[in-house]
XYZ file of C-alpha atoms in Angstrom:
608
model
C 79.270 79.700 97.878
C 77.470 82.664 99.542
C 76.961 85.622 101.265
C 77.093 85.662 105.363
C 76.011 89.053 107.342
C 75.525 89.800 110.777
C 75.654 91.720 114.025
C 76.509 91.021 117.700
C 75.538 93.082 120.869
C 75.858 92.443 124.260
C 73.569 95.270 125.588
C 70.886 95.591 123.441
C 68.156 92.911 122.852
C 68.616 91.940 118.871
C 65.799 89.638 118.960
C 63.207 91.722 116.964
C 65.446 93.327 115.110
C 64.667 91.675 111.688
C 63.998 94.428 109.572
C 67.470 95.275 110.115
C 69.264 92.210 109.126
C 67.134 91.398 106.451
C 68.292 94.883 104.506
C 72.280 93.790 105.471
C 71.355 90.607 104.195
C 69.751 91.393 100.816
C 71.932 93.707 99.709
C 74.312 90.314 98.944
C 71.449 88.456 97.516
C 73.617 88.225 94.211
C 76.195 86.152 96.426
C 73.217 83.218 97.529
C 70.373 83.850 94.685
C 69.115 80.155 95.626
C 68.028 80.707 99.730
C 67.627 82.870 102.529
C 67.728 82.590 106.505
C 67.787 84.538 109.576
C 68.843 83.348 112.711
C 67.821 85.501 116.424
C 68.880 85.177 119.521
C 69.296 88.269 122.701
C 72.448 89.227 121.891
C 73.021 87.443 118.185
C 70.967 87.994 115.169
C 73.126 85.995 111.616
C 72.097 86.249 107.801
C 72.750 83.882 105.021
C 72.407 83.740 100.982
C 73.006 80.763 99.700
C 74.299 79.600 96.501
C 73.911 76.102 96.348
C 76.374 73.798 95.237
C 76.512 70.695 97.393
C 74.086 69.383 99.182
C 71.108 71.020 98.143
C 68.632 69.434 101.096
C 71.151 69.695 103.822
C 73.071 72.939 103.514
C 70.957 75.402 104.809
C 71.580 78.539 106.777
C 72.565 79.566 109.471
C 73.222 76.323 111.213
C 72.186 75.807 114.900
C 73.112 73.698 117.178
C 72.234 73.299 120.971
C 74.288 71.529 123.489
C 73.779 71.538 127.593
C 71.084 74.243 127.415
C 73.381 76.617 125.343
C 73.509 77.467 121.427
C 76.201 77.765 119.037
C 75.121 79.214 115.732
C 77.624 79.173 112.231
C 76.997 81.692 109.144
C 79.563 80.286 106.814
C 80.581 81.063 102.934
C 83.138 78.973 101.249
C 84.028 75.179 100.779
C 85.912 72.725 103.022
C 87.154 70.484 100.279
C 88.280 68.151 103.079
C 84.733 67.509 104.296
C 84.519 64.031 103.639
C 87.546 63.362 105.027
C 86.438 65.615 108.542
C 83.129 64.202 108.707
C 84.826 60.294 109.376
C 87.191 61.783 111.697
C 84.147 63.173 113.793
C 82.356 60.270 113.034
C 84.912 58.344 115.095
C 84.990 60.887 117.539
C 81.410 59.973 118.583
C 79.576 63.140 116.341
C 76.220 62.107 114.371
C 75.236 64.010 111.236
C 72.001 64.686 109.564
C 73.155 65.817 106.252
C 75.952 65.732 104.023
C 76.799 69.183 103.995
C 80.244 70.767 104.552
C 78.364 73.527 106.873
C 77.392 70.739 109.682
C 81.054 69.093 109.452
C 82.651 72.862 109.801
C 80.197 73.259 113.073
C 80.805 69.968 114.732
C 84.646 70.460 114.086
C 83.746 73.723 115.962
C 81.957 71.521 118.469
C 85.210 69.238 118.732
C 87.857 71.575 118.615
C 86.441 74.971 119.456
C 89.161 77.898 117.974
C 91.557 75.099 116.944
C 88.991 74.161 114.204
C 90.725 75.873 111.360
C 93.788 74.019 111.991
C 91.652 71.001 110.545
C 90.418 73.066 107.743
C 91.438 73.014 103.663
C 89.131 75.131 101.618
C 88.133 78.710 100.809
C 85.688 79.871 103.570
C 84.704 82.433 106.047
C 82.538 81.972 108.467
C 80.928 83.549 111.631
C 79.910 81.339 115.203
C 78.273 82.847 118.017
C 79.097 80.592 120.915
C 76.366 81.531 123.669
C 78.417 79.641 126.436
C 81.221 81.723 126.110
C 78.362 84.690 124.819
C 81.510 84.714 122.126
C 81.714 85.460 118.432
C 84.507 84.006 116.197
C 85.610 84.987 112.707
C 87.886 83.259 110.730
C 89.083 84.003 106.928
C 90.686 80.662 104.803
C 94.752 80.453 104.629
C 94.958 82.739 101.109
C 91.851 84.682 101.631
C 89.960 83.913 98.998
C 86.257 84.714 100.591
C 86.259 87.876 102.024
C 84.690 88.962 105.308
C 84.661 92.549 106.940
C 83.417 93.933 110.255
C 83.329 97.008 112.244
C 83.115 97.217 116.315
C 80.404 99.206 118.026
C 80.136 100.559 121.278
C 78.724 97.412 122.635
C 79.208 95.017 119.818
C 80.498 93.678 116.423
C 78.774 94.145 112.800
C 80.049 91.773 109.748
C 79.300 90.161 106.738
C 80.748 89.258 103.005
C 81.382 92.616 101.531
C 81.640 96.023 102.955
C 78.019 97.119 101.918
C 76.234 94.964 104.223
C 78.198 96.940 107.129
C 77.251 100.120 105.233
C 73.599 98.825 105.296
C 73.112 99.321 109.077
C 71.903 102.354 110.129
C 75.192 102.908 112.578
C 77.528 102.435 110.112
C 78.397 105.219 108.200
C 80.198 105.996 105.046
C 83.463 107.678 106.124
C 86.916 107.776 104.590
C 89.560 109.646 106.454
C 93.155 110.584 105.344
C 94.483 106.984 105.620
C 91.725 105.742 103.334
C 92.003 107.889 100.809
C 96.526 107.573 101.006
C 95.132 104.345 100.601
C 93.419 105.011 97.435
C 95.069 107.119 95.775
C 98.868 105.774 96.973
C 98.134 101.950 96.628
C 95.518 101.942 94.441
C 93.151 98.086 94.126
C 95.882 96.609 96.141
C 95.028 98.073 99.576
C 97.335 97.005 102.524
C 95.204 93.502 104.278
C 93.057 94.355 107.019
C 92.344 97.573 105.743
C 88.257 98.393 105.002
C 89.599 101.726 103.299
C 86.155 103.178 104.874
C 86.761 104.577 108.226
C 86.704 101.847 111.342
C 85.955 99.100 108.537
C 88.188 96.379 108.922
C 88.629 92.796 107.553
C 89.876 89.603 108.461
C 93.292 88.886 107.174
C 93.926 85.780 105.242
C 94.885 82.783 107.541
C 93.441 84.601 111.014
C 90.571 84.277 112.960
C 89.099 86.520 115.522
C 87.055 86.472 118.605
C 84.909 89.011 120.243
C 83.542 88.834 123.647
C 81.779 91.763 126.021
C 85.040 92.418 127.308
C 88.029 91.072 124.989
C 89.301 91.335 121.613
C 91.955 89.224 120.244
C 93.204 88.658 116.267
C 95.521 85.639 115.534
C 97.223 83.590 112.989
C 96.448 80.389 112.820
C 98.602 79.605 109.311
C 101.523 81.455 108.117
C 104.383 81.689 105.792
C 107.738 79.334 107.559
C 110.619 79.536 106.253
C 112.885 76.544 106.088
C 115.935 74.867 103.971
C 114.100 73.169 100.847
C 115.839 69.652 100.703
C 114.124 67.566 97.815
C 116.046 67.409 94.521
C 115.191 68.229 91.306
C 112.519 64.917 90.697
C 111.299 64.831 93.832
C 110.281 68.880 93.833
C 108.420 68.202 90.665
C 106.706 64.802 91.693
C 105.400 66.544 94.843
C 103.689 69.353 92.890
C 102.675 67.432 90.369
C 100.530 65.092 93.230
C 99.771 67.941 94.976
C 97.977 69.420 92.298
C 96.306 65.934 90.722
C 94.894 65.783 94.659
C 93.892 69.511 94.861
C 91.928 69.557 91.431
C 90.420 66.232 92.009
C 88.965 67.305 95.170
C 87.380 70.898 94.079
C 85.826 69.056 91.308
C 83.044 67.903 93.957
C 80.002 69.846 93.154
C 76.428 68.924 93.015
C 76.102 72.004 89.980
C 77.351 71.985 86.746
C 81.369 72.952 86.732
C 83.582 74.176 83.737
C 87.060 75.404 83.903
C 88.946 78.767 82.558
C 90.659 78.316 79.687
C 93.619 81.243 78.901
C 96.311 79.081 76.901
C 98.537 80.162 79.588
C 100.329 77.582 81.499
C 98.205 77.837 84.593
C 94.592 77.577 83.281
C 95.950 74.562 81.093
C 97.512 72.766 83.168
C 94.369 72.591 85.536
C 92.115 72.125 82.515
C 94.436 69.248 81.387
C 93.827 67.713 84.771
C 90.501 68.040 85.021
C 89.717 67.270 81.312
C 91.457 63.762 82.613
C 88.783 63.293 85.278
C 85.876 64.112 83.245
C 87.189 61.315 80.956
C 87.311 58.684 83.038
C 83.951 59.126 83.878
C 82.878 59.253 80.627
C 82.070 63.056 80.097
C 83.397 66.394 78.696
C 84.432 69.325 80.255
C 83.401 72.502 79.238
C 86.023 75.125 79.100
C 85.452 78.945 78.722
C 87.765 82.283 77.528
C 87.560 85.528 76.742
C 88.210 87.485 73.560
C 88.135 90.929 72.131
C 86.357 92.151 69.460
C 89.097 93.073 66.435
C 91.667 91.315 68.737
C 93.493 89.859 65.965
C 95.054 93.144 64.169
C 93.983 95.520 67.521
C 96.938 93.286 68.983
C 100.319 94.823 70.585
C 102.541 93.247 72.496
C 103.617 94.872 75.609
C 105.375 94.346 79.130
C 102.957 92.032 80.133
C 101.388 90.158 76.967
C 103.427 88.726 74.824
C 101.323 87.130 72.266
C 97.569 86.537 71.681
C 95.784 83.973 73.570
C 93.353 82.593 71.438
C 95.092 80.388 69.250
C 96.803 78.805 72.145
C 93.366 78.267 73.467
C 92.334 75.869 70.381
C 95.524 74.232 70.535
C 94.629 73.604 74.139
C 90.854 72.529 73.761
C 91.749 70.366 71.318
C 94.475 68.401 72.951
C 92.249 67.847 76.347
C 89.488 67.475 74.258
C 87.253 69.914 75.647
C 84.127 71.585 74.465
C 85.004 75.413 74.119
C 83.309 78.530 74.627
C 85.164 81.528 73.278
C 83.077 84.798 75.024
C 83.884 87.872 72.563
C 83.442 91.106 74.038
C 83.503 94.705 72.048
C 84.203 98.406 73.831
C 81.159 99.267 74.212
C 80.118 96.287 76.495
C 83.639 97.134 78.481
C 82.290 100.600 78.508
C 78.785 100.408 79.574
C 79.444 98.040 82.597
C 82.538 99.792 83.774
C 81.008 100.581 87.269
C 79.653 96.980 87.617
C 82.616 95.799 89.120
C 83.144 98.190 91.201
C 79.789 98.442 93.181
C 80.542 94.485 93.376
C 83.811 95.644 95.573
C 82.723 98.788 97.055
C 85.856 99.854 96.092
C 87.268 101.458 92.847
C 89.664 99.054 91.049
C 91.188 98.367 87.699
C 88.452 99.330 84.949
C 88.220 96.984 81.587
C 90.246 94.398 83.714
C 87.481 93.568 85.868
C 84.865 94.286 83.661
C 85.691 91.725 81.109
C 85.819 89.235 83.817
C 82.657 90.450 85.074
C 80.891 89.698 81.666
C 82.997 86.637 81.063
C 81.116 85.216 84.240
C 77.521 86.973 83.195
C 78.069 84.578 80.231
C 79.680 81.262 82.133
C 76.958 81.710 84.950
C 73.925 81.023 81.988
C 75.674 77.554 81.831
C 76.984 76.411 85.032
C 77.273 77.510 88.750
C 81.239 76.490 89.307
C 84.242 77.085 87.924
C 87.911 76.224 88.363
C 91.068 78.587 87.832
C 94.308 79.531 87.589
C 94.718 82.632 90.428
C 97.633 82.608 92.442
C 100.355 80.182 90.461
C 102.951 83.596 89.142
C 102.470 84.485 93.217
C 103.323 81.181 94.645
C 105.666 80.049 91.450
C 107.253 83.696 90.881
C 106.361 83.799 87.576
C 105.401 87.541 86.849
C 108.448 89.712 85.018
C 108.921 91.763 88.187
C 110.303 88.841 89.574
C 113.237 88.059 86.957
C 114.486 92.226 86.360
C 116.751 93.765 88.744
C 114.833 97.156 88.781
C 112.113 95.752 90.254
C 114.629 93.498 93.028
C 115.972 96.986 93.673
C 112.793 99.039 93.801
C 112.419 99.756 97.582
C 108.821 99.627 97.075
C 105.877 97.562 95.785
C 106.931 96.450 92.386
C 103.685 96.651 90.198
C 104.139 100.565 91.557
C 107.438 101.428 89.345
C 105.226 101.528 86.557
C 101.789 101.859 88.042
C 102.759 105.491 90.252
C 101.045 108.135 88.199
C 97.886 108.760 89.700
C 99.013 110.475 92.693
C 100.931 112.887 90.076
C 97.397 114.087 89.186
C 96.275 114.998 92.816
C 96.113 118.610 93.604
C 99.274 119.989 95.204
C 97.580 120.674 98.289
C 96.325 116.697 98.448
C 99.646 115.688 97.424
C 101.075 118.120 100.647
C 98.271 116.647 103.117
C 98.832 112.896 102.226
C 102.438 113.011 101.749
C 101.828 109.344 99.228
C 105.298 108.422 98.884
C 105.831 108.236 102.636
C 102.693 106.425 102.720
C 104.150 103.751 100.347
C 107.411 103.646 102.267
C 105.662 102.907 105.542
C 103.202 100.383 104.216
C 106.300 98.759 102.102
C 108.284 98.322 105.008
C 105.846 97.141 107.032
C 105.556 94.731 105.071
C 108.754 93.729 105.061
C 108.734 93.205 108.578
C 106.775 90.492 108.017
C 109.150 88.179 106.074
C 110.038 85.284 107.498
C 113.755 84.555 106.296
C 115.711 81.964 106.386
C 119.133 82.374 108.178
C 122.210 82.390 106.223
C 120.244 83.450 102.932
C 122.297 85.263 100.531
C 121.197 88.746 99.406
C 119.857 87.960 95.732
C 118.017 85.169 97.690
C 116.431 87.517 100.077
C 115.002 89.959 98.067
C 113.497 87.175 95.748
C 111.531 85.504 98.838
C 110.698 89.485 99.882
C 109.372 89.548 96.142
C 107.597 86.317 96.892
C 105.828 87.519 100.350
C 105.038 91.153 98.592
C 103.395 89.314 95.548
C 101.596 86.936 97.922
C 100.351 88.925 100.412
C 99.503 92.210 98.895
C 99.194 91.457 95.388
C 97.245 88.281 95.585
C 94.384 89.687 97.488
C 93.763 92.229 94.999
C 93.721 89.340 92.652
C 91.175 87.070 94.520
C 88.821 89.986 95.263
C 88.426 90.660 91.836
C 87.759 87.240 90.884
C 86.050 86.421 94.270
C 82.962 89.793 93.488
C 83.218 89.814 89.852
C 81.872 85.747 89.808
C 79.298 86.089 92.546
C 77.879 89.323 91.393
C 76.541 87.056 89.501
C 75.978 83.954 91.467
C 79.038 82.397 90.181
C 81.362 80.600 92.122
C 85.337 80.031 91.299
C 87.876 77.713 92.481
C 91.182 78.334 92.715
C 93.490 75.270 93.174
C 96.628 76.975 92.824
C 95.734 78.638 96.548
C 95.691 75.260 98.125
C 97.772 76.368 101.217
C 99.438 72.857 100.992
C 101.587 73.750 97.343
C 101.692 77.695 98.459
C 103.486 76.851 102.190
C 105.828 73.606 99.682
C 106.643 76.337 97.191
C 107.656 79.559 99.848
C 110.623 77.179 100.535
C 111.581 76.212 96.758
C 114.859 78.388 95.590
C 114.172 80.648 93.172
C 116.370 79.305 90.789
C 114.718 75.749 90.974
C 110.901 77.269 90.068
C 112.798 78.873 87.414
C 114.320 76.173 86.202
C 115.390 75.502 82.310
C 116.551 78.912 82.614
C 112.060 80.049 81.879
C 109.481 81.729 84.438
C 107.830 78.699 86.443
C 110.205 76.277 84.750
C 109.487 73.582 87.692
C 105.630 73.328 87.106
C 106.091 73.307 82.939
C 108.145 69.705 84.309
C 105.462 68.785 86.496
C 103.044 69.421 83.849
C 104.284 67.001 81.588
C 102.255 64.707 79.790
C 99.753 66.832 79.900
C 100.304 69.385 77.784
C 101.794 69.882 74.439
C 105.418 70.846 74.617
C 104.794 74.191 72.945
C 101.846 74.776 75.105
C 104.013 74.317 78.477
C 107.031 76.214 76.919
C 104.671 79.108 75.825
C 105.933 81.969 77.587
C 103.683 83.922 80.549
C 101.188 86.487 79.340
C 98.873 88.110 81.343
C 95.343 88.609 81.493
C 94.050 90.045 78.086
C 93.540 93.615 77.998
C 91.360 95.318 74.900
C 93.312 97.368 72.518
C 90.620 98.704 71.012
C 90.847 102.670 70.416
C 87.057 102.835 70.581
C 87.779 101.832 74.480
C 89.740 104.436 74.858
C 87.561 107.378 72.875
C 84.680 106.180 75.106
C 86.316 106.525 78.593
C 87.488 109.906 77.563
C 84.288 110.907 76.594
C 82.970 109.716 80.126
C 86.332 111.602 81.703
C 85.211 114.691 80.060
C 81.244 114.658 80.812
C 82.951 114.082 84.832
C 84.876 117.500 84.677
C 82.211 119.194 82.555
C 79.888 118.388 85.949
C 80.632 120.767 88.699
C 79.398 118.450 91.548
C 81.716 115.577 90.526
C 83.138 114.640 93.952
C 86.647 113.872 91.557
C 87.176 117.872 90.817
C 88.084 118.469 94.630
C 91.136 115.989 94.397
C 92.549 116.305 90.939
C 94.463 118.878 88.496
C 91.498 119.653 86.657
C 93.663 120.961 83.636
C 95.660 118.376 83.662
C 93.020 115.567 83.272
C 91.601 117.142 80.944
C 94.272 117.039 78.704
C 94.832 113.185 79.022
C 91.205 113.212 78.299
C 91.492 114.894 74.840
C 94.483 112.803 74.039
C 96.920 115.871 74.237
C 98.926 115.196 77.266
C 103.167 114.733 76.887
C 103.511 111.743 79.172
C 99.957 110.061 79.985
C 98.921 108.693 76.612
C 97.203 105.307 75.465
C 97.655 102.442 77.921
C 98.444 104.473 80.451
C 95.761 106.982 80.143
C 93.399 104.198 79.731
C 94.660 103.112 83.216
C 94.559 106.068 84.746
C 90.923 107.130 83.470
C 89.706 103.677 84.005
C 90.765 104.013 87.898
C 89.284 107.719 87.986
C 86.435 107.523 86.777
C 85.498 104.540 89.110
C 86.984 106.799 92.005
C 84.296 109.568 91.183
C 81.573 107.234 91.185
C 82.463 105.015 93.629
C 82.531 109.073 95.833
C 79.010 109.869 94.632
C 77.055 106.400 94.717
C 78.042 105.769 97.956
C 77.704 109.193 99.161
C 81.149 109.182 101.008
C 81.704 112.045 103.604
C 85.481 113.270 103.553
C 86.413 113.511 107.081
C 90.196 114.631 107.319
């Protein structure tokens, strides 16, 4: 994995223009700590950091190569986990290759089949290739969108790279949000509608598109979606075909030249890949290493709620010692969730869900001191509809986003006059039924069967990429890289088309992959019911975001005060509020707080 940067222009000469790149491209040195490169040309100047993880003599970055006179130059960050596979095919197709890298088979499929390329393509990648006979750029984001990649359009040109700050490192890009970025933050919150930068003329590749830039034309396209079709296989042959699918996905993203480990939850998902793996490693002899995470005073801190059902560390043992595992259990207390509560968010550029990322944040810190890969479960309650919004009618019914029925309070706090200007619940409506545009439905569907693949496309297309961009900056802020197996587009595009009522089948959430799972796992491991993510329910947590809440308002030049009810926030800060107390006011301070700083580090100009 690494970090790619950028910048086309077709007037100006780029060619000296190092000092420039180099400050876009080290401000993602945390993405490649291992190597650097630069590439010039006129009208082309690419960055690379490179984490390295196959191939360390052969990967490096940017790639050129030079054909008839004419260059063609690749930034890429990602993995083709198909590579082997590609490389033959070219092979036979008369291409020669000097190393063994993924990179050079990505450019000679370029070579081969120019845009079409991707079509070849299964991994997590994005990449950037300046084609100097068509004086063309290209950028392309994998099927799920798992590595990110944003850009902005000048005058005369294109500027793009990993995350948003190496676009805010250039001196023409500046940071601006304007009324739809903040609707955006304050009306959808983490899970910002794709495409949208949230910073003003910041864009970024959608999942499964590609774009291409020339002097004169602009053009975005799909080159994988979403079809919907009638789902034929019966009952065995629906669970043989994910069970194979997955046996072929894990086994391939266990190719890594660095030391790899696995996520270990006790949840369904995490296990089941960990049993898989923990299979391979056998065979050849060695043990896998399997991480989770814990909270201090977990054991009688512990509540259940709408999400978590039980605690997940006992089901981790059970797990570990069935596969046979060496596990690390990470234990983390409030005040480490405290003190690195902006980490993950200067890791986004972008405010997001407090303790939720930070824990993961730390859980890699810790993971990264032992290995460089990792595999895990993202992506299966999206593609398997296994998330309680999906089986409760007032979430079918909701007209909106269903994680915001219970996640709509923080526009409640805005000033009136901010609540007047950005009119949020409109905002949702729009973006909601825009999305719903999208859907691709199958004639003849019934109603209930409708609005369950609508749940489906919301969770997987809006939902999701919140998901992977947490897991995708909170790992490489720390040189980390994850794998994600369940976002093989090959099960996600099989499972769009499998009824509802067969992934749910014996009458539990994700019923169809506890069958294909069998033999793997315990029975009361695959029966265990879904709980999410652990979340700390430790009141010192709470006390200490408060305390931060409250030094915030006590500061007159906190760019917050000029949005919110001052009074009101207050209150929920001193624990005397009616109707935002404990979990919720941990949310909602979490999110704020990270707003205010996210305002004053990057020293964002409000332009409405």
């Amino acid at each position: 994995m690494c970090g790619i940067s950028g910048w086309i222009d077709w007037k100006k000469d780029l060619s000296n223009q190092q000092e420039v790149l180099k400050k876009m491209t080290d401000v993602i040195t945390h993405r490649g700590p291992d190597a650097e490169g630069f590439w010039f040309s006129k009208n082309a100047a690419f960055g690379h950091r490179r984490l390295i993880v196959i191939a360390p003599e052969g990967g490096r970055q940017p790639m050129v190569y030079c054909q008839d006179g004419f260059t063609i130059a690749l930034t890429y960050n990602g993995e083709l986990y198909n590579y082997r596979e590609l490389r033959q095919e070219l092979e036979a197709k008369g291409h020669a290759f000097t190393s063994l890298s993924d990179t050079e088979v990505l450019l000679h499929a370029y070579l081969e089949w120019e845009e079409s390329c991707v079509k070849h393509f299964n991994g997590i990648f994005a990449f950037a290739i300046w084609d100097e006979r068509k004086s063309q750029l290209m950028l392309c984001r994998d099927h799920l969108g798992v590595k990110p990649l944003f850009y902005t359009e000048t005058e005369d040109g294109v500027i793009f790279g990993s995350e948003i700050k190496v676009l805010l490192a250039h001196p023409s890009v500046q940071a601006i949000i304007d009324q739809e970025g903040l609707a955006e933050i304050f009306g959808l919150g983490p899970m910002r509608t794709p495409g949208n930068g949230i910073f003003k003329n910041i864009k970024e590749i959608r999942a499964g598109h590609y774009a291409t830039f020339t002097a004169h034309t602009r053009t975005l396209k799909p080159y994988w979606q979403l079809q919907s079709r009638q789902h034929t296989d019966d009952v065995e042959t629906t669970v043989e075909t994910i069970r194979t699918l997955l046996e072929d996905t894990v086994k391939h993203q266990l190719i890594s030249d660095k030391p790899l480990v696995s996520m270990l939850s006790g949840g369904l998902d995490s296990s089941g890949l960990t049993a898989i793996a923990g299979q391979e490693y056998r065979e050849k002899g060695e043990t896998l290493q399997t991480y989770s995470i814990n909270f201090a005073h977990d054991e009688q801190d512990f509540e259940e709620d709408f999400l978590r059902r039980d605690r997940d560390e006992p089901w981790v043992q059970k797990v570990s010692a069935h596969v046979g595992t060496t596990h690390h259990s990470i234990v983390l207390n409030a005040e480490d969730l405290a003190a690195n509560l902006y980490a993950p968010m200067r890791a986004r550029d972008l405010p997001g869900i407090g303790e939720l990322e930070t824990s993961l944040y730390l859980l890699f810190t810790e993971m990264k001191k032992h290995a460089t890969v990792a595999l895990s479960g993202e992506s299966a309650d999206e593609v398997f509809s296994g998330y309680p919004w999906f089986h409760q009618a007032q979430f079918l019914e909701a007209g909106t986003f269903p994680w915001l029925v219970n996640l709509g309070f923080v526009s409640g706090i805005l000033k009136e006059e901010w609540q007047e200007r950005l009119q949020l619940k409109a905002y949702q409506r729009r973006r909601y039924q825009e999305a719903l545009l999208e859907v691709p439905h199958l004639d003849h569907e019934d109603e209930w069967h409708r609005k369950q693949r609508q749940m489906s496309y919301m969770f997987i297309t809006r939902f999701l990429p919140f998901m992977l961009d947490r897991k995708d900056r909170a790992s490489m802020m720390t040189g980390f890289e994850v794998r994600v197996p369940f976002c093989d587009y090959r099960l996600v595009e099989y499972l769009w088309n499998v009824p509802h009522e067969l992934k749910s089948i014996d009458d539990i959430e994700k019923g169809i992959l506890r069958r294909a799972l069998k033999g793997y796992l315990p029975d009361d491991v695959r029966y265990r019911r879904k709980s999410a993510y652990p979340s700390t329910k430790d009141q010192d947590y709470l006390k200490a975001v408060s305390q931060m809440m409250l030094n915030v308002l006590d500061d007159h030049e906190s760019p917050l005060l000029q949005f919110v009810k001052v009074d009101r926030l207050l209150r929920i800060a001193q624990g005397e509020d009616q109707e935002i107390t404990g979990a919720k006011a941990k949310q909602l301070l979490d999110y704020l707080l990270q707003v205010n700083a996210w305002l004053k580090e990057y020293n964002i100009v409000v332009q409405i």
